[in-house]
């Protein structure tokens, strides 16, 4: 859908720039035609590349939540607490201010359109973390466990400023359209803005308007769909660029494009000569594109080969926007602003550490990390690669460079000592707050248990424990459900193989539930349920403070089947 915008009245640009940050999901360094892809065509991203300063040795985490937390705070994921995509470890600790909070305090208008993935509940939601306008979906992807059930990328129901709202159009088109409409409104009022566009594409499930697959049909369906989603994304980048030109915003707007981890799907076709992909610690898992365009200030387009990381973005943007850092703000990133403006000839030499936790092994382990230093990569404390001689990381040279390994191990040991004390401290979901009542608890926040997909809700039998914080003394109602309220199905019911816009979603299991149990802050409650019951509801008085919650559905013999995948908590 083409969106037209009237040209704004000519005016002298304010000294401070606008900022637009576009981040795609699961698109790797090689998933761009300008980086040599033999099949995929990305003309608009290629054009942006040609107009930008390109950081060619730029690194993120190999998985989405850690990257997003590092981007928003300038601190390492193991320090800020958002180290995993679920398992109770995806919530960004409150004491770390976000880029939106810092820019908003300095007078910027702030908006997010797309994937947040740093906490679905109060006080971690985008609107709690500095975004004055928010259009987003919960958890890791559209059709995650807490997402509106059967969202399928077309005409989906998202969260807009705290309320569910159906938004027309294909998801990527919708996020760009809504973002541009919001930006135009801010510009018309003379406001400086920070627009964060963290897209869900090309993350699976691979739903996309079918005509975008046409050039790629000789490939397997999932790869053709992955490329098609990138083609649609690229088309929207072209619309965004046209919008900036038409509105007169282009010259004094910082436009950044990056991706959140290495490719998830495209590596079998092309991976720019790199080893590894998403989730892995080899170069293909974490080296990603980074383009920054600011026509007024950054000079000629060029490549910069210095070692840089996503934690550098926050301090760099604060400097570009003339926003002073709070006196006690401690960062793991370094401002690149003087270097990008040509005021310095090189960045200080430094070592970087990348560590996160895995989907089904979310407890942090010492040494399960990557250390980066100039051309060297120390992988899991047992492999060393010299990228200057071996960019494909085929030869482990750890035995040949003991002095290099010793320095990198020493750096990692100091870093680990700094993050270890809070390594297994879980951020609680708050219940009973005025800002969110009722609260939906989803299995994404079960401590060290991975269940964050609607497909898992349909087919898995798992259980876990929530870490909660009671905001206010009072009487609380806990409604335990097998299916979310929008499905309105009995606890014992299965689910048909639902047809969605671009395919089918497999059937959901029926559970022979005969009773429900809730263990809340040391109190155990149990009740029998009938075949027609849609929820098992418990009510009890709670005092302000931290508690744990564990639920269970049991069969007629008293055997546990699974936990309640959806619990609606209301302070009465």
Coordinates of C-alpha atoms in Angstrom, one line a residue:
X1 CA 0.0 0.0 0.0
X2 CA 1.5 3.3 -1.1
X3 CA 1.2 6.1 1.5
X4 CA 1.4 9.7 0.2
X5 CA 2.3 12.6 2.5
X6 CA 2.0 16.3 1.7
X7 CA 5.2 18.3 1.8
X8 CA 5.7 20.2 5.0
X9 CA 6.1 24.0 4.9
X10 CA 9.7 24.9 4.5
X11 CA 11.4 25.8 7.7
X12 CA 14.9 25.9 9.0
X13 CA 15.7 22.6 10.6
X14 CA 16.2 22.4 14.3
X15 CA 19.8 21.7 15.5
X16 CA 18.8 18.4 16.9
X17 CA 18.2 15.6 14.4
X18 CA 15.2 13.2 14.3
X19 CA 16.2 9.6 14.7
X20 CA 14.7 6.6 12.9
X21 CA 16.0 3.1 13.9
X22 CA 14.9 0.2 11.7
X23 CA 15.8 -3.3 12.8
X24 CA 14.8 -6.4 11.0
X25 CA 14.4 -9.8 12.7
X26 CA 16.5 -12.8 11.7
X27 CA 18.0 -11.2 8.6
X28 CA 21.7 -11.8 8.3
X29 CA 24.6 -9.9 6.8
X30 CA 24.4 -11.9 3.7
X31 CA 20.7 -11.4 3.2
X32 CA 21.2 -8.3 1.1
X33 CA 22.0 -8.1 -2.6
X34 CA 24.5 -5.4 -2.0
X35 CA 26.5 -7.9 0.1
X36 CA 26.7 -10.2 -2.8
X37 CA 23.6 -12.3 -2.5
X38 CA 23.2 -14.3 -5.8
X39 CA 19.4 -14.5 -5.7
X40 CA 17.8 -12.0 -3.3
X41 CA 17.1 -8.5 -4.6
X42 CA 17.0 -5.6 -2.1
X43 CA 17.3 -2.4 -4.2
X44 CA 16.1 0.1 -1.6
X45 CA 18.4 -1.3 1.2
X46 CA 21.2 -1.3 -1.4
X47 CA 20.5 2.4 -2.1
X48 CA 20.5 3.2 1.6
X49 CA 23.8 1.3 1.9
X50 CA 25.2 3.5 -0.9
X51 CA 24.2 6.7 1.0
X52 CA 25.4 5.6 4.4
X53 CA 28.3 5.2 6.7
X54 CA 28.6 1.4 6.9
X55 CA 30.1 -0.3 10.0
X56 CA 31.5 -3.5 8.4
X57 CA 32.7 -5.2 11.6
X58 CA 29.5 -4.6 13.7
X59 CA 28.3 -7.1 16.2
X60 CA 25.1 -8.0 18.1
X61 CA 24.0 -10.9 20.1
X62 CA 23.1 -14.1 18.2
X63 CA 19.5 -13.9 19.5
X64 CA 16.9 -11.3 19.5
X65 CA 16.1 -10.3 23.1
X66 CA 19.8 -9.8 24.2
X67 CA 20.4 -7.6 21.1
X68 CA 17.3 -5.5 21.8
X69 CA 18.2 -5.0 25.5
X70 CA 21.8 -4.0 24.5
X71 CA 20.5 -1.6 21.9
X72 CA 18.0 0.0 24.3
X73 CA 20.4 0.4 27.2
X74 CA 24.0 0.4 25.9
X75 CA 24.7 -2.4 28.5
X76 CA 25.5 -6.1 28.1
X77 CA 22.5 -8.4 28.3
X78 CA 24.0 -10.5 31.1
X79 CA 24.1 -7.2 33.1
X80 CA 20.7 -5.8 32.3
X81 CA 18.9 -9.2 32.8
X82 CA 17.3 -9.6 29.3
X83 CA 19.5 -12.5 28.3
X84 CA 17.0 -15.0 26.7
X85 CA 13.9 -14.9 24.5
X86 CA 11.7 -16.4 27.2
X87 CA 12.1 -18.6 30.3
X88 CA 11.6 -15.6 32.6
X89 CA 14.8 -14.0 31.3
X90 CA 13.5 -11.6 28.7
X91 CA 12.5 -8.7 30.9
X92 CA 14.7 -5.6 31.0
X93 CA 15.6 -4.6 34.5
X94 CA 14.0 -1.4 35.5
X95 CA 17.2 0.4 36.8
X96 CA 18.6 0.5 33.3
X97 CA 17.2 3.6 31.5
X98 CA 16.3 3.0 27.8
X99 CA 17.2 5.1 24.8
X100 CA 13.5 6.2 24.7
X101 CA 13.5 7.3 28.3
X102 CA 16.7 9.3 27.9
X103 CA 15.6 11.0 24.6
X104 CA 12.1 11.5 26.0
X105 CA 13.4 13.3 29.1
X106 CA 15.4 15.5 26.7
X107 CA 12.2 16.6 24.9
X108 CA 12.0 14.1 22.1
X109 CA 8.7 12.5 21.1
X110 CA 9.2 8.7 21.1
X111 CA 7.3 5.9 19.3
X112 CA 7.7 2.2 18.7
X113 CA 6.1 0.2 16.0
X114 CA 6.7 -3.5 15.9
X115 CA 8.5 -6.0 18.1
X116 CA 9.6 -5.0 21.7
X117 CA 10.5 -8.4 23.3
X118 CA 11.8 -6.9 26.6
X119 CA 8.8 -7.6 28.8
X120 CA 5.1 -8.0 28.1
X121 CA 3.7 -6.9 31.4
X122 CA 4.0 -3.9 33.7
X123 CA 6.5 -2.4 34.4
X124 CA 8.4 -3.6 31.4
X125 CA 6.2 -2.7 28.4
X126 CA 7.2 -0.1 25.9
X127 CA 4.8 2.5 27.4
X128 CA 6.5 1.8 30.8
X129 CA 10.0 2.2 29.3
X130 CA 9.8 5.6 27.7
X131 CA 7.7 5.2 24.5
X132 CA 4.9 7.8 24.4
X133 CA 3.3 6.0 21.4
X134 CA 3.4 2.2 21.1
X135 CA 2.1 -0.2 18.6
X136 CA 3.5 -3.6 19.3
X137 CA 3.0 -7.4 19.9
X138 CA 4.2 -9.4 22.9
X139 CA 7.1 -11.8 23.1
X140 CA 9.3 -13.2 20.3
X141 CA 7.1 -13.2 17.2
X142 CA 3.6 -12.7 15.9
X143 CA 1.7 -15.9 17.1
X144 CA 3.8 -16.2 20.2
X145 CA 2.0 -17.6 23.3
X146 CA 0.8 -14.3 24.7
X147 CA 0.0 -12.8 21.3
X148 CA -3.6 -12.5 20.2
X149 CA -4.5 -16.1 19.3
X150 CA -4.2 -16.9 15.6
X151 CA -2.6 -13.6 14.5
X152 CA -1.2 -14.5 11.2
X153 CA 0.6 -11.4 9.9
X154 CA -2.5 -10.1 8.1
X155 CA -5.0 -7.7 9.7
X156 CA -3.7 -8.6 13.1
X157 CA -4.6 -7.5 16.6
X158 CA -1.7 -5.6 18.3
X159 CA -1.3 -3.6 21.5
X160 CA -1.7 0.2 20.9
X161 CA -0.9 2.3 23.9
X162 CA -2.1 -0.4 26.3
X163 CA -5.2 -1.6 24.4
X164 CA -5.7 -4.4 21.9
X165 CA -6.6 -3.0 18.4
X166 CA -7.0 -4.7 15.1
X167 CA -4.7 -3.0 12.5
X168 CA -5.4 -3.5 8.8
X169 CA -2.8 -4.7 6.3
X170 CA 0.2 -7.0 6.2
X171 CA 2.2 -6.6 9.4
X172 CA 5.4 -5.0 7.9
X173 CA 3.3 -2.6 5.7
X174 CA 1.2 -1.7 8.8
X175 CA 4.2 -1.0 11.0
X176 CA 5.8 1.3 8.4
X177 CA 2.5 3.0 7.6
X178 CA 1.6 3.7 11.2
X179 CA 5.2 4.9 12.0
X180 CA 5.1 7.3 9.1
X181 CA 1.7 8.7 10.0
X182 CA 3.0 9.2 13.6
X183 CA 6.2 10.9 12.4
X184 CA 4.4 13.2 10.1
X185 CA 2.2 14.3 13.1
X186 CA 5.2 15.0 15.2
X187 CA 6.9 16.9 12.4
X188 CA 3.8 19.0 11.7
X189 CA 3.9 20.1 15.3
X190 CA 7.6 21.0 15.2
X191 CA 8.6 18.1 17.5
X192 CA 11.8 16.2 17.3
X193 CA 11.1 12.5 17.3
X194 CA 12.7 9.1 17.9
X195 CA 11.0 6.4 15.9
X196 CA 11.9 2.8 16.7
X197 CA 10.8 0.4 13.9
X198 CA 11.8 -3.1 15.2
X199 CA 10.2 -5.4 12.6
X200 CA 9.1 -9.0 13.0
X201 CA 10.0 -9.8 9.4
X202 CA 11.6 -12.0 8.2
X203 CA 11.1 -14.1 11.5
X204 CA 8.9 -17.2 11.1
X205 CA 6.3 -18.3 10.7
X206 CA 6.9 -17.4 7.1
X207 CA 3.6 -15.7 6.2
X208 CA 3.8 -13.2 3.4
X209 CA 1.6 -12.0 0.4
X210 CA 2.2 -14.7 -2.1
X211 CA 3.3 -12.5 -5.0
X212 CA 6.5 -11.6 -3.2
X213 CA 7.6 -15.3 -3.5
X214 CA 7.4 -15.2 -7.3
X215 CA 11.2 -14.6 -8.0
X216 CA 12.2 -17.3 -5.5
X217 CA 9.8 -20.2 -6.2
X218 CA 12.6 -22.6 -7.2
X219 CA 13.8 -22.6 -3.6
X220 CA 12.1 -24.6 -0.8
X221 CA 8.9 -22.9 0.5
X222 CA 10.4 -21.6 3.7
X223 CA 13.4 -20.1 2.0
X224 CA 11.3 -18.6 -0.8
X225 CA 9.0 -17.1 1.9
X226 CA 12.0 -15.8 3.9
X227 CA 13.3 -14.0 0.8
X228 CA 9.8 -12.8 0.0
X229 CA 9.5 -11.2 3.5
X230 CA 12.8 -9.4 3.0
X231 CA 11.6 -8.2 -0.5
X232 CA 8.5 -6.7 1.2
X233 CA 10.6 -5.1 3.9
X234 CA 12.9 -3.6 1.3
X235 CA 9.9 -2.2 -0.5
X236 CA 8.8 -0.5 2.7
X237 CA 12.3 1.0 3.2
X238 CA 11.7 2.6 -0.2
X239 CA 8.4 4.1 1.0
X240 CA 10.1 5.4 4.1
X241 CA 12.8 7.1 2.1
X242 CA 10.2 8.7 -0.2
X243 CA 8.3 9.9 2.9
X244 CA 11.5 11.5 4.2
X245 CA 12.1 13.3 0.9
X246 CA 8.5 14.4 0.5
X247 CA 8.2 15.8 4.0
X248 CA 11.6 17.6 3.9
X249 CA 12.8 15.5 6.9
X250 CA 15.6 13.6 5.1
X251 CA 18.6 15.9 5.6
X252 CA 18.4 16.3 9.4
X253 CA 17.1 12.8 10.2
X254 CA 19.5 10.0 11.4
X255 CA 18.3 6.8 9.7
X256 CA 19.8 3.6 10.9
X257 CA 19.3 0.1 9.6
X258 CA 20.6 -3.0 11.3
X259 CA 19.4 -6.6 12.1
X260 CA 19.0 -8.3 15.4
X261 CA 21.2 -11.4 14.8
X262 CA 22.6 -13.5 12.0
X263 CA 20.5 -15.2 9.5
X264 CA 18.0 -17.8 10.6
X265 CA 17.1 -19.2 7.3
X266 CA 19.2 -17.9 4.4
X267 CA 22.5 -19.5 5.2
X268 CA 22.0 -22.5 2.9
X269 CA 21.8 -20.1 -0.1
X270 CA 24.4 -17.4 0.9
X271 CA 26.1 -16.3 4.1
X272 CA 28.7 -13.8 2.8
X273 CA 31.5 -16.4 3.4
X274 CA 30.8 -16.6 7.2
X275 CA 30.5 -19.6 9.4
X276 CA 27.4 -20.0 11.6
X277 CA 23.9 -18.5 11.9
X278 CA 21.4 -17.3 14.5
X279 CA 22.0 -18.6 18.0
X280 CA 25.6 -19.6 17.2
X281 CA 28.8 -17.8 18.4
X282 CA 30.6 -18.0 15.0
X283 CA 30.7 -14.8 12.9
X284 CA 27.5 -15.6 11.0
X285 CA 25.5 -15.5 14.2
X286 CA 26.4 -12.0 15.3
X287 CA 28.1 -9.9 12.6
X288 CA 25.3 -8.0 11.0
X289 CA 24.8 -5.0 8.7
X290 CA 24.8 -1.5 10.2
X291 CA 24.0 1.5 7.9
X292 CA 23.7 5.1 9.3
X293 CA 22.7 8.0 7.1
X294 CA 22.6 11.6 8.3
X295 CA 23.1 13.8 5.2
X296 CA 23.7 17.0 7.2
X297 CA 26.5 15.8 9.4
X298 CA 28.2 12.5 8.5
X299 CA 29.9 13.3 5.2
X300 CA 30.6 11.0 2.3
X301 CA 29.3 7.4 2.4
X302 CA 32.1 5.0 3.4
X303 CA 33.0 1.7 5.0
X304 CA 34.4 1.7 8.5
X305 CA 36.1 -1.5 9.5
X306 CA 36.7 -0.8 13.3
X307 CA 35.3 -3.3 15.7
X308 CA 31.9 -2.0 17.0
X309 CA 28.9 -3.4 18.8
X310 CA 25.2 -2.7 19.3
X311 CA 25.9 -1.4 22.8
X312 CA 27.6 1.6 21.0
X313 CA 24.4 2.8 19.5
X314 CA 22.8 4.4 22.6
X315 CA 25.8 6.6 23.6
X316 CA 26.4 7.5 20.0
X317 CA 22.8 8.7 19.5
X318 CA 22.9 10.6 22.8
X319 CA 25.9 12.5 21.5
X320 CA 24.5 13.1 18.1
X321 CA 21.3 14.4 19.6
X322 CA 23.0 16.7 22.1
X323 CA 21.6 14.8 25.1
X324 CA 23.7 14.7 28.2
X325 CA 24.2 11.4 29.9
X326 CA 23.0 11.0 33.5
X327 CA 25.9 11.3 35.9
X328 CA 25.6 7.7 37.2
X329 CA 24.8 6.1 33.8
X330 CA 27.3 3.2 33.4
X331 CA 27.6 1.8 29.8
X332 CA 29.3 -1.1 28.2
X333 CA 29.1 0.7 24.8
X334 CA 31.3 3.5 23.5
X335 CA 30.1 6.6 21.6
X336 CA 31.2 6.4 18.0
X337 CA 30.1 10.0 17.4
X338 CA 33.5 11.7 17.4
X339 CA 34.9 9.0 15.1
X340 CA 31.9 9.1 12.7
X341 CA 32.2 12.9 12.5
X342 CA 35.8 12.6 11.6
X343 CA 37.0 14.2 14.9
X344 CA 39.2 11.3 15.8
X345 CA 41.1 8.9 13.5
X346 CA 40.4 5.7 15.3
X347 CA 38.5 4.1 18.1
X348 CA 40.2 3.0 21.3
X349 CA 41.3 -0.6 21.3
X350 CA 39.0 -2.8 23.3
X351 CA 37.8 -6.3 23.9
X352 CA 34.1 -7.2 23.7
X353 CA 32.2 -10.0 25.3
X354 CA 29.0 -11.6 23.9
X355 CA 27.0 -13.9 26.1
X356 CA 23.4 -14.9 26.3
X357 CA 21.4 -18.0 27.3
X358 CA 19.9 -20.7 25.1
X359 CA 16.3 -21.7 24.5
X360 CA 16.3 -25.0 26.3
X361 CA 19.3 -24.3 28.5
X362 CA 18.6 -20.8 30.0
X363 CA 20.9 -21.0 33.1
X364 CA 24.1 -19.0 32.4
X365 CA 27.3 -21.0 32.2
X366 CA 30.8 -19.6 32.6
X367 CA 32.7 -19.8 29.4
X368 CA 29.7 -20.1 27.1
X369 CA 30.6 -16.9 25.5
X370 CA 32.5 -15.1 22.7
X371 CA 35.3 -12.7 23.2
X372 CA 36.2 -10.3 20.4
X373 CA 39.5 -8.5 20.1
X374 CA 40.7 -6.9 16.9
X375 CA 40.9 -9.8 14.4
X376 CA 40.6 -12.5 17.1
X377 CA 37.6 -14.5 18.2
X378 CA 37.7 -16.7 21.3
X379 CA 34.7 -19.1 21.1
X380 CA 33.5 -20.8 24.3
X381 CA 37.0 -20.7 25.7
X382 CA 38.1 -23.5 23.5
X383 CA 38.5 -22.2 20.0
X384 CA 40.5 -19.2 18.7
X385 CA 40.1 -17.9 15.2
X386 CA 42.2 -15.3 13.3
X387 CA 39.7 -13.7 11.0
X388 CA 42.5 -11.9 9.0
X389 CA 43.9 -15.2 7.9
X390 CA 40.8 -17.3 8.2
X391 CA 37.5 -15.3 7.7
X392 CA 35.5 -18.6 7.4
X393 CA 36.7 -19.7 10.8
X394 CA 37.9 -23.1 9.6
X395 CA 41.1 -23.4 11.6
X396 CA 41.2 -23.4 15.4
X397 CA 44.5 -21.8 16.3
X398 CA 44.2 -21.8 20.1
X399 CA 47.3 -23.9 20.6
X400 CA 49.4 -21.5 18.5
X401 CA 48.7 -18.3 20.3
X402 CA 48.8 -18.8 24.1
X403 CA 49.6 -15.2 24.8
X404 CA 46.5 -14.0 22.9
X405 CA 44.3 -16.5 24.6
X406 CA 45.6 -15.6 28.0
X407 CA 44.8 -11.9 27.5
X408 CA 41.3 -12.7 26.3
X409 CA 40.6 -15.1 29.1
X410 CA 41.8 -12.5 31.6
X411 CA 39.4 -10.0 30.2
X412 CA 36.5 -12.5 30.2
X413 CA 37.2 -13.4 33.8
X414 CA 37.0 -9.8 34.9
X415 CA 33.8 -9.3 32.9
X416 CA 32.2 -12.5 34.3
X417 CA 33.0 -11.4 37.9
X418 CA 31.0 -8.2 37.2
X419 CA 27.9 -9.9 36.0
X420 CA 27.9 -13.1 38.0
X421 CA 26.3 -11.8 41.3
X422 CA 22.9 -11.2 39.7
X423 CA 23.1 -13.9 37.0
X424 CA 20.1 -15.8 38.3
X425 CA 18.0 -12.9 39.6
X426 CA 14.6 -13.0 37.9
X427 CA 12.7 -9.8 37.3
X428 CA 9.1 -10.2 38.6
X429 CA 5.9 -9.5 36.8
X430 CA 3.9 -7.0 38.8
X431 CA 0.3 -7.7 39.6
X432 CA -2.4 -5.4 41.0
X433 CA -0.9 -2.2 39.6
X434 CA -3.1 0.6 38.4
X435 CA -1.2 0.6 35.1
X436 CA -2.2 -3.0 34.3
X437 CA -5.2 -4.7 36.0
X438 CA -6.0 -7.4 35.0
X439 CA -2.7 -8.9 34.1
X440 CA -2.2 -11.8 31.7
X441 CA 0.5 -14.2 32.7
X442 CA 1.9 -16.3 29.9
X443 CA 4.3 -19.3 30.0
X444 CA 7.0 -17.1 28.5
X445 CA 7.8 -16.0 32.0
X446 CA 8.1 -19.4 33.6
X447 CA 11.5 -19.5 35.2
X448 CA 13.9 -21.5 33.1
X449 CA 11.2 -23.3 31.1
X450 CA 10.9 -22.6 27.4
X451 CA 7.3 -22.2 26.1
X452 CA 6.7 -19.1 24.0
X453 CA 4.9 -20.2 20.9
X454 CA 1.2 -20.8 20.2
X455 CA 2.2 -24.0 18.4
X456 CA 3.6 -25.1 21.8
X457 CA 0.4 -24.1 23.5
X458 CA -1.4 -26.3 21.1
X459 CA 0.8 -29.4 21.4
X460 CA 3.1 -29.2 24.5
X461 CA 2.6 -30.4 28.1
X462 CA 4.8 -28.3 30.3
X463 CA 4.7 -26.4 33.5
X464 CA 6.7 -23.8 35.3
X465 CA 6.7 -21.1 38.0
X466 CA 6.1 -17.4 37.7
X467 CA 8.0 -14.8 39.8
X468 CA 5.5 -12.1 40.8
X469 CA 5.4 -8.9 42.8
X470 CA 2.2 -7.8 44.4
X471 CA 1.8 -4.1 44.0
X472 CA -0.9 -3.5 46.5
X473 CA -2.6 -5.3 49.4
X474 CA -6.0 -6.6 48.5
X475 CA -8.1 -9.4 47.2
X476 CA -6.8 -11.0 44.0
X477 CA -8.6 -13.3 41.5
X478 CA -6.6 -15.8 39.5
X479 CA -8.4 -17.3 36.5
X480 CA -6.5 -20.4 35.2
X481 CA -7.2 -21.2 31.5
X482 CA -6.0 -23.7 28.9
X483 CA -6.8 -21.3 26.1
X484 CA -6.8 -17.5 26.1
X485 CA -10.0 -15.6 26.6
X486 CA -10.4 -14.7 22.9
X487 CA -10.7 -18.4 22.1
X488 CA -13.4 -18.8 24.8
X489 CA -13.0 -22.6 24.8
X490 CA -13.5 -25.1 27.7
X491 CA -10.5 -26.3 29.7
X492 CA -10.8 -29.8 28.3
X493 CA -11.3 -28.8 24.6
X494 CA -8.8 -29.4 21.8
X495 CA -8.4 -27.1 18.9
X496 CA -8.9 -27.7 15.2
X497 CA -6.2 -27.2 12.6
X498 CA -7.0 -23.5 12.0
X499 CA -6.8 -22.1 8.6
X500 CA -4.9 -18.8 8.6
X501 CA -4.3 -16.3 5.7
X502 CA -1.2 -18.0 4.4
X503 CA -1.7 -21.6 5.4
X504 CA -2.8 -23.8 8.3
X505 CA -1.9 -24.1 11.9
X506 CA -1.9 -27.6 13.3
X507 CA -4.6 -28.9 15.7
X508 CA -4.4 -28.4 19.4
X509 CA -4.5 -31.3 22.0
X510 CA -7.5 -31.9 24.2
X511 CA -6.5 -32.2 27.9
X512 CA -8.6 -34.5 30.1
X513 CA -8.6 -31.9 32.9
X514 CA -10.6 -32.9 36.0
X515 CA -9.1 -30.5 38.6
X516 CA -6.9 -27.4 38.9
X517 CA -4.3 -26.4 41.5
X518 CA -2.8 -23.0 42.2
X519 CA 0.1 -22.6 44.6
X520 CA 0.3 -18.9 45.4
X521 CA 2.9 -17.5 47.8
X522 CA 2.9 -20.6 49.9
X523 CA -0.9 -21.2 49.8
X524 CA -2.2 -24.2 47.9
X525 CA -5.7 -24.1 46.4
X526 CA -7.4 -26.8 44.5
X527 CA -10.8 -27.3 42.9
X528 CA -12.7 -29.8 40.7
X529 CA -13.7 -28.6 37.2
X530 CA -16.3 -29.7 34.8
X531 CA -16.0 -30.4 31.1
X532 CA -17.8 -27.1 30.3
X533 CA -15.7 -24.9 32.5
X534 CA -13.5 -22.4 30.6
X535 CA -11.5 -21.3 33.6
X536 CA -10.7 -22.4 37.2
X537 CA -10.9 -19.3 39.4
X538 CA -9.3 -18.8 42.8
X539 CA -9.6 -15.8 45.0
X540 CA -7.4 -14.9 48.0
X541 CA -6.0 -11.9 49.9
X542 CA -2.4 -10.9 49.2
X543 CA 0.0 -8.4 50.8
X544 CA 2.4 -6.3 48.9
X545 CA 5.6 -8.0 48.1
X546 CA 7.2 -10.8 46.1
X547 CA 5.6 -14.2 45.6
X548 CA 5.8 -17.2 43.4
X549 CA 2.9 -18.8 41.4
X550 CA 2.7 -22.3 40.1
X551 CA -0.4 -23.8 38.6
X552 CA -1.4 -27.3 37.4
X553 CA -4.2 -29.1 35.6
X554 CA -4.7 -32.7 36.7
X555 CA -6.6 -35.6 35.3
X556 CA -9.2 -37.8 37.1
X557 CA -6.4 -39.8 38.7
X558 CA -4.7 -36.8 40.1
X559 CA -1.8 -36.9 37.6
X560 CA -0.4 -33.5 36.4
X561 CA -1.1 -32.8 32.7
X562 CA 0.4 -29.3 32.3
X563 CA 0.3 -25.9 33.9
X564 CA -2.2 -23.3 33.0
X565 CA -0.9 -21.6 29.9
X566 CA -2.9 -18.4 30.6
X567 CA -3.6 -17.0 34.0
X568 CA -5.6 -13.7 34.2
X569 CA -4.9 -11.9 37.5
X570 CA -7.2 -9.2 38.8
X571 CA -7.0 -7.1 41.9
X572 CA -10.6 -6.8 42.9

